[in-house]
Short mmCIF file of C-alpha atoms in Angstrom, two decimals:
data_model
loop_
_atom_site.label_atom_id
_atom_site.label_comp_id
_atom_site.label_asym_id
_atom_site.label_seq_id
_atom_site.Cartn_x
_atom_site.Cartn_y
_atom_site.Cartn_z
CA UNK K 1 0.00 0.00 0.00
CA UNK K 2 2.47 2.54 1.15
CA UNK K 3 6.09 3.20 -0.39
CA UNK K 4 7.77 3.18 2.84
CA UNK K 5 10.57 0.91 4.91
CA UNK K 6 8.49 -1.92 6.94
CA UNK K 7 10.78 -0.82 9.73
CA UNK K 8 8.86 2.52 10.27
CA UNK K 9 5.07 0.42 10.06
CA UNK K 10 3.65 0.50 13.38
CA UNK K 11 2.52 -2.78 15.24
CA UNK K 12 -0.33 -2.82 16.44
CA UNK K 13 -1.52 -4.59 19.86
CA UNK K 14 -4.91 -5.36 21.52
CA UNK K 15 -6.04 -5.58 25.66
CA UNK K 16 -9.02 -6.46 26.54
CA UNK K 17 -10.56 -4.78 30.11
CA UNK K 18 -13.39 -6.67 31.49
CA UNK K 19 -15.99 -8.52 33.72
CA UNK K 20 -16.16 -11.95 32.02
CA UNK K 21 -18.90 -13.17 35.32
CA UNK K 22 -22.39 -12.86 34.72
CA UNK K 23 -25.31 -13.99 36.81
CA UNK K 24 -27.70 -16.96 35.80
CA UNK K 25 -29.35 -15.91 32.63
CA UNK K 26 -26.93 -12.94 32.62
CA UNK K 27 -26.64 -11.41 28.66
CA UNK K 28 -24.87 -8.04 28.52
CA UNK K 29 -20.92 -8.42 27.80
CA UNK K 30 -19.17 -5.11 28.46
CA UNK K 31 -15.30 -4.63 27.40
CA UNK K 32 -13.03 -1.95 26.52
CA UNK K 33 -10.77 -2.51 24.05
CA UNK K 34 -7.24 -0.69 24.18
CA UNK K 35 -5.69 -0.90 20.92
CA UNK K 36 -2.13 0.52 20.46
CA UNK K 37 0.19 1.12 18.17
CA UNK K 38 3.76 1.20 18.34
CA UNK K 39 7.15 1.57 16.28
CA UNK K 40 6.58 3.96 13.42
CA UNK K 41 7.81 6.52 12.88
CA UNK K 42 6.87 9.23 15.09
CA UNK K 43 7.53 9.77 18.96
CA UNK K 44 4.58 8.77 21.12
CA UNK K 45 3.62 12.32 22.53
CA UNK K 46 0.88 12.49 19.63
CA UNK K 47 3.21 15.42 18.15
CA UNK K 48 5.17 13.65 15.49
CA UNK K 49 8.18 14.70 13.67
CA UNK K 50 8.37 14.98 10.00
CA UNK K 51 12.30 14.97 10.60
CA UNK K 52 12.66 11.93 11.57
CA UNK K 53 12.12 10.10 8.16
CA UNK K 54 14.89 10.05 5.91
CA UNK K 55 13.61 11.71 2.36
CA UNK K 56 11.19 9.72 0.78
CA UNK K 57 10.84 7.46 3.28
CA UNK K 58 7.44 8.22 5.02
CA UNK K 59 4.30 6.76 4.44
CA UNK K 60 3.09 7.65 0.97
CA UNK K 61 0.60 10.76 1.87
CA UNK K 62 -1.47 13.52 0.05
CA UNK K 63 -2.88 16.50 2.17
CA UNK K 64 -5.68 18.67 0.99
CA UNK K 65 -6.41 22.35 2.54
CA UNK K 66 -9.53 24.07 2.17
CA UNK K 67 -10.00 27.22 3.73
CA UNK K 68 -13.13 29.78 4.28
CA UNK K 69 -12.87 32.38 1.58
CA UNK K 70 -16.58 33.61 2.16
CA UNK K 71 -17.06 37.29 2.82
CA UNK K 72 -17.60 36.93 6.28
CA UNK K 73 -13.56 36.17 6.86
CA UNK K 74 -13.43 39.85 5.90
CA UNK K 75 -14.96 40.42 9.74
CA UNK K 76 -12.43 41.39 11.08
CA UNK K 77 -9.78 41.53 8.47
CA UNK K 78 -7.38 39.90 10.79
CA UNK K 79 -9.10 36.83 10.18
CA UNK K 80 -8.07 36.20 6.41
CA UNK K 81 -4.97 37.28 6.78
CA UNK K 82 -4.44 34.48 9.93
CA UNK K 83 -6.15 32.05 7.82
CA UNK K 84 -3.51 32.32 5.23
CA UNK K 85 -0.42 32.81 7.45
CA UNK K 86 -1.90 29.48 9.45
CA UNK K 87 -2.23 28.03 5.79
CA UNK K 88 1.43 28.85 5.00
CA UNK K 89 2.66 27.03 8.37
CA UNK K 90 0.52 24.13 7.75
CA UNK K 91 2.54 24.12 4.10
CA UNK K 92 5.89 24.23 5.70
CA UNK K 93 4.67 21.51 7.87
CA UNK K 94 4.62 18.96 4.83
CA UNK K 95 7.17 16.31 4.89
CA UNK K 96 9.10 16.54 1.52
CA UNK K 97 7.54 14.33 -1.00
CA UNK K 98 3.94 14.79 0.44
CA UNK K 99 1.21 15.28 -2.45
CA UNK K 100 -0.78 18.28 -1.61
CA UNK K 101 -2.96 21.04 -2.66
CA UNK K 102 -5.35 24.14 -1.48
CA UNK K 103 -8.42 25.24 -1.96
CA UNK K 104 -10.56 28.41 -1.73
CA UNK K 105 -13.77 27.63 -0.35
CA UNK K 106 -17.26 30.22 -0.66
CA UNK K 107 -20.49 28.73 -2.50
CA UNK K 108 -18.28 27.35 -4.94
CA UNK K 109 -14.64 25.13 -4.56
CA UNK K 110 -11.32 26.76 -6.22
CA UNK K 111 -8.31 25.76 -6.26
CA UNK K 112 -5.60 28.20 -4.92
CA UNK K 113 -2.44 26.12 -5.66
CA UNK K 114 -1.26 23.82 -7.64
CA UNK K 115 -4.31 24.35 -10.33
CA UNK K 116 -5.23 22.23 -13.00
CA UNK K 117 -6.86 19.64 -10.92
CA UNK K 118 -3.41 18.26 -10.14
CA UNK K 119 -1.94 17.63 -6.61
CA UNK K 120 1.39 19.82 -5.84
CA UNK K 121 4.78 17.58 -4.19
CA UNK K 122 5.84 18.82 -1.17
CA UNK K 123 9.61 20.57 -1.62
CA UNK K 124 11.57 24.07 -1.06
CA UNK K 125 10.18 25.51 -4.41
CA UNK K 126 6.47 24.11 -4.56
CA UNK K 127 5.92 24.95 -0.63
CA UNK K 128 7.32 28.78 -2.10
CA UNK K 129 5.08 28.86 -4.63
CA UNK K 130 2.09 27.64 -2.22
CA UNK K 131 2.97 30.42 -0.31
CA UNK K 132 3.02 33.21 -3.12
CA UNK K 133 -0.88 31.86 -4.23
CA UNK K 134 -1.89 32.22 -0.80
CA UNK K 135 -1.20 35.87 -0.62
CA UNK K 136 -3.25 36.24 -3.38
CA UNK K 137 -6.23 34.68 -1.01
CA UNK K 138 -9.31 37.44 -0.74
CA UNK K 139 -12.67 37.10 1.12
CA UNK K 140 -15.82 37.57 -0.96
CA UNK K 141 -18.96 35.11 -1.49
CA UNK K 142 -21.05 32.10 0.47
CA UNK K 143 -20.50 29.07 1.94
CA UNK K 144 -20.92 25.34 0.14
CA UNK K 145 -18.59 23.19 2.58
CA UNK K 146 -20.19 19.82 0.77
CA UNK K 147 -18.64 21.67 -2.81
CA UNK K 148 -15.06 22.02 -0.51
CA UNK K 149 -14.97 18.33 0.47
CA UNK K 150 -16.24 16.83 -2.85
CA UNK K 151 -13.49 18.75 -4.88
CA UNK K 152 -11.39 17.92 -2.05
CA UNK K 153 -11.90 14.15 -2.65
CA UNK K 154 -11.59 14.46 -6.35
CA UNK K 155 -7.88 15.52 -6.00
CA UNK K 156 -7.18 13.16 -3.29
CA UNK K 157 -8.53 10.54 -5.40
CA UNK K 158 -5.84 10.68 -8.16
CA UNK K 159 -2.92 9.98 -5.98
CA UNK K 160 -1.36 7.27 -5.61
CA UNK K 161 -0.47 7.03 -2.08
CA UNK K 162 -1.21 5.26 1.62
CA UNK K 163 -2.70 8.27 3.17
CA UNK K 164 -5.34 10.64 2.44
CA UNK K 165 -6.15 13.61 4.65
CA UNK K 166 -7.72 16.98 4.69
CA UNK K 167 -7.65 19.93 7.02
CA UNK K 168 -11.17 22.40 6.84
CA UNK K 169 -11.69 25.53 8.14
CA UNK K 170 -14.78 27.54 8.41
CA UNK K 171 -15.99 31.04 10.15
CA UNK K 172 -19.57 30.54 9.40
CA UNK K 173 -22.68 28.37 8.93
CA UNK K 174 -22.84 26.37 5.95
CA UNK K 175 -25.86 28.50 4.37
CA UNK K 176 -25.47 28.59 0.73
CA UNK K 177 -26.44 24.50 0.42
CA UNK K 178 -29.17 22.45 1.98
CA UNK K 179 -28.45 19.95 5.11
CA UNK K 180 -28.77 17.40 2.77
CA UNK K 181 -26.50 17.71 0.06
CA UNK K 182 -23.43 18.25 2.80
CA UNK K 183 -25.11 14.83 4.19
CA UNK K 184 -24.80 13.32 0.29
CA UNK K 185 -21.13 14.94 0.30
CA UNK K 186 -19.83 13.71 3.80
CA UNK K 187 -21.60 10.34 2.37
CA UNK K 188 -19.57 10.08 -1.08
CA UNK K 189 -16.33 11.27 0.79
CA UNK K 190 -16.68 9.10 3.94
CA UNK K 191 -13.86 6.09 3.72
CA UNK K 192 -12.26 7.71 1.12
CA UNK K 193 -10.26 9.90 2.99
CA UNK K 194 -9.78 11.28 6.36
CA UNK K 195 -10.62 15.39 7.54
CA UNK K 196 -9.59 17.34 10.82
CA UNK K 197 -12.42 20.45 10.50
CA UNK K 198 -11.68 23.53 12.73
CA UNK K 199 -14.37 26.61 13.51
CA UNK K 200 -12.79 29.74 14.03
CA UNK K 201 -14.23 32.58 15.97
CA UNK K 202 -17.83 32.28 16.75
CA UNK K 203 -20.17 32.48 13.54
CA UNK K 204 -20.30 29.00 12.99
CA UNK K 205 -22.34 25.94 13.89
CA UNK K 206 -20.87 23.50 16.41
CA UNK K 207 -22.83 20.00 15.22
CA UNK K 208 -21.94 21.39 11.64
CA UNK K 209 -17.74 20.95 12.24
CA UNK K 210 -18.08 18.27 14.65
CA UNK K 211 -20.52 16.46 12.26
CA UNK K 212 -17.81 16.68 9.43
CA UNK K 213 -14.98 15.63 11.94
CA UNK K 214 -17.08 12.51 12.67
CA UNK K 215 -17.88 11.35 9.11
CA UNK K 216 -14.67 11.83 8.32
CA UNK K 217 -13.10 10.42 11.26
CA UNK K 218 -11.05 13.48 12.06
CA UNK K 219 -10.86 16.02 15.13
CA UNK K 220 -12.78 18.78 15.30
CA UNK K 221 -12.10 22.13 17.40
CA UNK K 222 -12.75 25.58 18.29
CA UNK K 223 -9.98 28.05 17.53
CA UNK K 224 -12.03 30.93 19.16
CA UNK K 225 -9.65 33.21 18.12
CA UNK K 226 -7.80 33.48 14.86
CA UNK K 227 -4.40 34.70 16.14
CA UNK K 228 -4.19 31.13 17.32
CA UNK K 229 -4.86 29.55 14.05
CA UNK K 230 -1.12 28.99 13.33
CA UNK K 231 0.08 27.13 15.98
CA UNK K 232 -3.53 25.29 15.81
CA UNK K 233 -2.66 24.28 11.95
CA UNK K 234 0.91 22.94 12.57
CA UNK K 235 0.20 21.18 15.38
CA UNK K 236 -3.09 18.84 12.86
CA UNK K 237 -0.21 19.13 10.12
CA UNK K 238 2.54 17.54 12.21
CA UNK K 239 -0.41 14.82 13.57
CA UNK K 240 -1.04 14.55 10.05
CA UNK K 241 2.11 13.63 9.20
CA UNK K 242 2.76 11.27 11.45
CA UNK K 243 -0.31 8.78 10.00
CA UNK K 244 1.46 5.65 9.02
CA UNK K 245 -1.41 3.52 8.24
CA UNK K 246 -4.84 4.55 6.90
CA UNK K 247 -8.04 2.69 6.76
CA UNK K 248 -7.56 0.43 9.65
CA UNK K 249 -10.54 -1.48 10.75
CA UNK K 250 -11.85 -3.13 13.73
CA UNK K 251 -12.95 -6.36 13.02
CA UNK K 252 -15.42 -7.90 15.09
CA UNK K 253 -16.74 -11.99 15.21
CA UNK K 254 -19.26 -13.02 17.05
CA UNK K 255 -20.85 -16.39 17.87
CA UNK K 256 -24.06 -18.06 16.75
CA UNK K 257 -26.81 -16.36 18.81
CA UNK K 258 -24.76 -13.59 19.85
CA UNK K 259 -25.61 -10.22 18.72
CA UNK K 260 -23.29 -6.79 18.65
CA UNK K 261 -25.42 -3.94 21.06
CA UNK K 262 -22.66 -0.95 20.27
CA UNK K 263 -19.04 -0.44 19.17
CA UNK K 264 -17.92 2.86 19.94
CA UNK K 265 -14.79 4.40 20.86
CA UNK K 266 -14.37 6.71 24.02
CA UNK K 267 -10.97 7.62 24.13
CA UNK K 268 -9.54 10.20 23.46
CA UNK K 269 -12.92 11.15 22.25
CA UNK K 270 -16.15 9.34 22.29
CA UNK K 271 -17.16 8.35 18.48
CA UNK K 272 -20.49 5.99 17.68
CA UNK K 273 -19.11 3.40 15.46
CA UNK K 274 -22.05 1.07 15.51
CA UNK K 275 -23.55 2.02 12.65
CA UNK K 276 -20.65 2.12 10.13
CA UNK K 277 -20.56 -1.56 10.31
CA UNK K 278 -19.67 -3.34 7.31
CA UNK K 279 -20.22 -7.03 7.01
CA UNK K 280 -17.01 -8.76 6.53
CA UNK K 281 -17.96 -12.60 6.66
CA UNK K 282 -20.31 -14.75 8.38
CA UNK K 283 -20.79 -13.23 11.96
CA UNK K 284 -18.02 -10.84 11.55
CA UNK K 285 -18.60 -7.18 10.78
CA UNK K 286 -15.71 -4.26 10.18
CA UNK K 287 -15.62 -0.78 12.17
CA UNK K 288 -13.76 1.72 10.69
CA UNK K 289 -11.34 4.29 12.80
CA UNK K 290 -9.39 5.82 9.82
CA UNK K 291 -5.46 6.40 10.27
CA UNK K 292 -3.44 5.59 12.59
CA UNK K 293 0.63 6.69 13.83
CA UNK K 294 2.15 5.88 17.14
CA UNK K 295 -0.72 6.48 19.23
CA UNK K 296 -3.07 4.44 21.83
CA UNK K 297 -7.19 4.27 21.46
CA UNK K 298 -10.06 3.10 23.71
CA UNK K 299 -13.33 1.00 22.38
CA UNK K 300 -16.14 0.01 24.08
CA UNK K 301 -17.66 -3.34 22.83
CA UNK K 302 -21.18 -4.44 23.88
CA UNK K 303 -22.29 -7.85 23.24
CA UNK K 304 -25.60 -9.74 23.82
CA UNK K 305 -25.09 -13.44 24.37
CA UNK K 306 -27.49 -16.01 24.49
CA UNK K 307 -28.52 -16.97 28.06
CA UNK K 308 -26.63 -19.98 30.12
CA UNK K 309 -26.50 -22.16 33.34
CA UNK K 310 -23.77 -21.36 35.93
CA UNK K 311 -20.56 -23.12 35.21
CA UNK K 312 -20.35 -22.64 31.45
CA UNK K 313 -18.29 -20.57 29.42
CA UNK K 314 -17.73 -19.00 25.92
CA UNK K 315 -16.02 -16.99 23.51
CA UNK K 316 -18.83 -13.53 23.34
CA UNK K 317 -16.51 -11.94 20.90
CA UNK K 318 -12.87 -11.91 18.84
CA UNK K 319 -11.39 -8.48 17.63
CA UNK K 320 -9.00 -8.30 15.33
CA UNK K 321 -7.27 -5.52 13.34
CA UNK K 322 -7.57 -5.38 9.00
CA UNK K 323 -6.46 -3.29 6.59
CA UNK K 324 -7.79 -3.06 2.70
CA UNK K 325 -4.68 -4.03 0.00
CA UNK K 326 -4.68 -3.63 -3.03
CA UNK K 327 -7.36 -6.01 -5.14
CA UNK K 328 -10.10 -5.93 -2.85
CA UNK K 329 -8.40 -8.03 -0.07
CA UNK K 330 -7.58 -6.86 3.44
CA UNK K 331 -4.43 -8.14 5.68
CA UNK K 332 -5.15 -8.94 9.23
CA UNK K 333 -2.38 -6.53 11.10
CA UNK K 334 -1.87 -9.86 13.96
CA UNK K 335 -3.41 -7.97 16.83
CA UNK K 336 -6.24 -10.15 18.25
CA UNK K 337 -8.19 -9.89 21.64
CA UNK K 338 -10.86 -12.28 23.24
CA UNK K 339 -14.18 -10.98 25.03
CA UNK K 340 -15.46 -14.00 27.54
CA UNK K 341 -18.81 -14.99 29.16
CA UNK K 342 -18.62 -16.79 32.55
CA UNK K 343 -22.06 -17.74 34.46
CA UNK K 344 -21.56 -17.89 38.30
CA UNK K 345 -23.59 -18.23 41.27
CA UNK K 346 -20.99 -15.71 42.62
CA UNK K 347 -22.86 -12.60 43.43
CA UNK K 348 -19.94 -10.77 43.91
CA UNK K 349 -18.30 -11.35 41.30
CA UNK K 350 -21.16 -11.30 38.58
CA UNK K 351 -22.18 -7.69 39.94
CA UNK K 352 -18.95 -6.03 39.65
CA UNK K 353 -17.96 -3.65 37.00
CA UNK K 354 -14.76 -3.58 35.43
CA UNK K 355 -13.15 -0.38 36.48
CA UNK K 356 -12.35 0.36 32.76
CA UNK K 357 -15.64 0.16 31.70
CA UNK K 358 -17.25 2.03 34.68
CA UNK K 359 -15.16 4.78 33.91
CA UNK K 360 -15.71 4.94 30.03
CA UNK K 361 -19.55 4.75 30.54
CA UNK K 362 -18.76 8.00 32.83
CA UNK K 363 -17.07 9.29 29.99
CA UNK K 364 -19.54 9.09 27.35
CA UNK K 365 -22.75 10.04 29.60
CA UNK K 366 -20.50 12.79 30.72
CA UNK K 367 -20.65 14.08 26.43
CA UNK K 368 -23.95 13.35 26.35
CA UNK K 369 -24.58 15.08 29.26
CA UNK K 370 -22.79 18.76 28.28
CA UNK K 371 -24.49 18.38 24.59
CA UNK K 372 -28.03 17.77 26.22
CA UNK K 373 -27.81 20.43 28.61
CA UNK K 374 -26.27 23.35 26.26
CA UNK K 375 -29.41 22.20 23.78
CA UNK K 376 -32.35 22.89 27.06
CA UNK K 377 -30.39 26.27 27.71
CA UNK K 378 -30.70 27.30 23.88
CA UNK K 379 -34.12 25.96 23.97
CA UNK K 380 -35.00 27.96 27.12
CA UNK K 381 -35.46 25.26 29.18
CA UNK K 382 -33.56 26.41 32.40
CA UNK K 383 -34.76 23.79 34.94
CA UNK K 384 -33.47 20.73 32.05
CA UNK K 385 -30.30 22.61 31.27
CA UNK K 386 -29.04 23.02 34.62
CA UNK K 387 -29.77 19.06 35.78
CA UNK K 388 -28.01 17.82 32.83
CA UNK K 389 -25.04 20.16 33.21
CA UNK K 390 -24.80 19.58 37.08
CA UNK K 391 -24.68 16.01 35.96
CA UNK K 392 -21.66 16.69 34.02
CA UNK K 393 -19.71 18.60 36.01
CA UNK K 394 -20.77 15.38 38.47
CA UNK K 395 -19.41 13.04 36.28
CA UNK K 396 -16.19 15.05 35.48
CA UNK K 397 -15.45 15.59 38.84
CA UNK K 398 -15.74 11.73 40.00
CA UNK K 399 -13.93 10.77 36.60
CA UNK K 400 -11.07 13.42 36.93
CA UNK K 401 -11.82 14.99 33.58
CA UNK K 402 -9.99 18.53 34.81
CA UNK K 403 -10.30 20.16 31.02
CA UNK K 404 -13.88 19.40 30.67
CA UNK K 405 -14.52 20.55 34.69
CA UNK K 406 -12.75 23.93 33.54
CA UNK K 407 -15.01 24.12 30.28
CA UNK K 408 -18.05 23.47 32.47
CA UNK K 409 -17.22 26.42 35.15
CA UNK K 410 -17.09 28.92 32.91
CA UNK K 411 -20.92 28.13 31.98
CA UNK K 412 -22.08 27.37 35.21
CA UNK K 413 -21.68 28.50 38.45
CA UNK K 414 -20.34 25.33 40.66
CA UNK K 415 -22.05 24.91 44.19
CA UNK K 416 -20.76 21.69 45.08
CA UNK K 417 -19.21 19.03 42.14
CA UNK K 418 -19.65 15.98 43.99
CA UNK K 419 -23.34 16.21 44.39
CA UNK K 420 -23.41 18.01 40.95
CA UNK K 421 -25.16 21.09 42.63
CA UNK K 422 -24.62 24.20 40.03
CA UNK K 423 -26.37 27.41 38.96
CA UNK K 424 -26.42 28.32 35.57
CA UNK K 425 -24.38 31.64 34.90
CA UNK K 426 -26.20 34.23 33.81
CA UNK K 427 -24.05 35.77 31.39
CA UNK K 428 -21.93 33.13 29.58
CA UNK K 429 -19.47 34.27 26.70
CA UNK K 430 -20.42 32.75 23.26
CA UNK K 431 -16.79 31.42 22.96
CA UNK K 432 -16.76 29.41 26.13
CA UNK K 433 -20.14 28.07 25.72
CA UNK K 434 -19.02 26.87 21.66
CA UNK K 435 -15.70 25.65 23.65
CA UNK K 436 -17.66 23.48 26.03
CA UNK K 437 -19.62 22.23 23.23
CA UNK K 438 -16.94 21.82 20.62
CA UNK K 439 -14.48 19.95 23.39
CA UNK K 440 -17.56 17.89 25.11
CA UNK K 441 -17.07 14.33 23.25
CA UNK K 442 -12.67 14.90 24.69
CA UNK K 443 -12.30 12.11 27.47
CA UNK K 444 -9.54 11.39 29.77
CA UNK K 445 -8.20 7.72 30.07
CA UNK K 446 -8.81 5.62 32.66
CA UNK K 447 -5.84 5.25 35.41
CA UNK K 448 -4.88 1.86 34.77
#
């Protein structure tokens, strides 16, 4: 798949976390899955380093930008101008030999460098060049996002290469194209390639970045303001970079009679896989989580089982890790872990939950939680808004979640966190309240 030396491909393990008893008729089966990679060729803070690949020997990659061009960037003029300086550092960011292009996005897609429906390489004179185009970026016109991705994917789509990623940025709501035909867009472009989508200042809808981030299995965030945009672009350029392996999949059998309740993965964010299942065989189904570099993720597998007497045992689920090749076939990456069903008359231990999986059910309430509560206060609904939000700031308190706790204060007032007492603040800055919203699906791993 990729050009690259095998030394610098990641392996990849699984650990399985969980409470194989259940009672006499017991059916749930509740597991997190840790799955980790290790070896490529980035350090493991997350932050990778372009440098550390001798030339030509990273993965394969193409990168696509497509910035906001749409009039309201001209609000304040600082704002295009640290769109296009945060463009430029994402451009030095590129690892020699990295396909790339941008694009100007309004109610229509251009492209802004290379042109001609061709994908620039990454080097001393093309990253120049990019630069030069960029100064020539103006604000003026709407905003089509689905026109952005789908022109986006069209490029992407005629390189040969391992990885395929874009970065978005918007300032405002996507008004000049229907909810659905962003839906169709995010639909055609989904599995094709991945998309980190950032909002910057506070014009623009929340569920609409996050909602690209999630189809497209990227991050999504809040740069509330632009000044920051630089730093915020090399740091997802330098992430970016450090993908070593795209379209990884997790890969899920279960036994006769046993039936998949949820896949979804809750750290470092909580995603809903369960319905991007793709059958992949009799009883086996394949979850995708996009790319991957050195870095360490957190599933949460639910599995009914059919019922059983104390004393017997059996396999609830296997998870493996696949990857498409070339052809149609996919390689299993070696990585396997075992879910297990034990029936015992042991009321201690059938009752007991698995400290992993306590916490990650925290986690994801916790997001639900914040994104209920912000929706009652928009909605008016006082009373609603400040029971779900006491909840949260509850639930980050017991879980030790001290960024989302800090998001939460600056909405609410906090009484007493433990009991999840709180009054809601009566003047709350648009910024913090997008923050808290953008930020709410962010978890924090489980102390193991």
């Amino acid at each position: 798949m990729a050009n690259f030396s095998k030394s610098n491909v990641p392996r990849f393990s699984v650990d399985v976390y969980q409470n194989a008893y259940l009672p006499e008729g017991g059916r749930e089966v509740n597991a997190i899955v840790t799955v980790t990679a290790t070896g490529g060729g980035t350090v493991g803070t997350g932050v990778t380093a372009p440098h550390l690949y001798a030339p030509g020997e990273g993965p394969s990659a193409a990168v696509v930008v497509m910035v906001d061009c749409s009039g309201s960037m001209d609000y304040p003029p600082t704002k295009m101008r640290n769109a296009r300086d945060a463009t430029a550092a994402a451009v030095d960011t590129l690892r020699d030999g990295v396909h790339f292009s941008v694009i100007g996005g309004t109610h229509v897609a251009t492209e802004v460098y290379p042109g001609g429906g061709r994908l620039a390489v990454a080097g001393p004179t093309t990253r120049e060049q990019a630069k030069q185009a960029l100064r020539r970026l103006s604000a003026g016109g709407g905003t089509a996002i689905g026109t952005w991705l789908r022109l986006a994917d069209r490029l992407l789509a005629g390189a040969d290469v391992a990885i395929r990623h874009g970065i978005l940025l918007t300032d405002g709501r996507n008004e000049h194209e229907s909810a659905e035909d962003l839906k169709a867009a995010l639909d055609s472009c989904a599995g094709r390639f991945t998309c980190d989508a950032r909002g910057v200042g506070t014009d623009w809808e929340v569920k609409e970045v996050t909602g690209i981030a999630a189809a497209l299995l990227g991050t999504a965030d809040i740069v509330a303001d632009p000044a920051g945009l630089a730093a915020d672009f090399t740091r997802m350029m330098e992430t970016a970079m450090g993908k070593e392996v795209a379209d990884v999949a997790l890969r899920l059998w279960t036994p006769a009679g046993a039936a998949v309740r949820f896949v979804k993965q809750v750290a470092p964010t909580v995603a809903e896989l369960t319905g991007r299942r793709t059958e992949s065989g009799p009883r086996s189904g394949d979850y995708p989580t996009g790319s991957w570099g050195d870095e360490s993720r957190d599933y949460h597998v639910c599995v009914e089982v059919p019922a059983a007497g104390v004393g017997q045992e059996m396999l609830a689920a296997r998870v493996s890790l696949v990857v498409p090749e070339p052809g149609g076939a996919v390689r299993n990456l070696g990585a396997q872990g075992l879910v297990r069903a034990v029936w015992t008359d042991d009321m201690a231990a059938s009752t007991s939950i698995n400290p992993q999986v306590a916490h990650y059910t925290g986690q994801a309430e916790l997001a639900q939680a914040i994104q209920q509560g912000l929706d009652l206060r928009k909605a008016g609904d006082m009373d609603g808004a400040t029971a779900k939000l006491g909840r949260a700031v509850q639930l980050a308190s017991a879980s030790g979640n001290a960024d989302t706790a800090k998001l939460l204060a600056k909405v609410v007032d906090v009484v007493d966190a433990p009991t999840g007492t709180v009054r809601l603040k009566a003047k709350v800055a648009e910024a913090d309240e997008m923050t808290l919203e953008t930020r709410s699906t962010k978890t924090v791993r489980v102390k193991k």
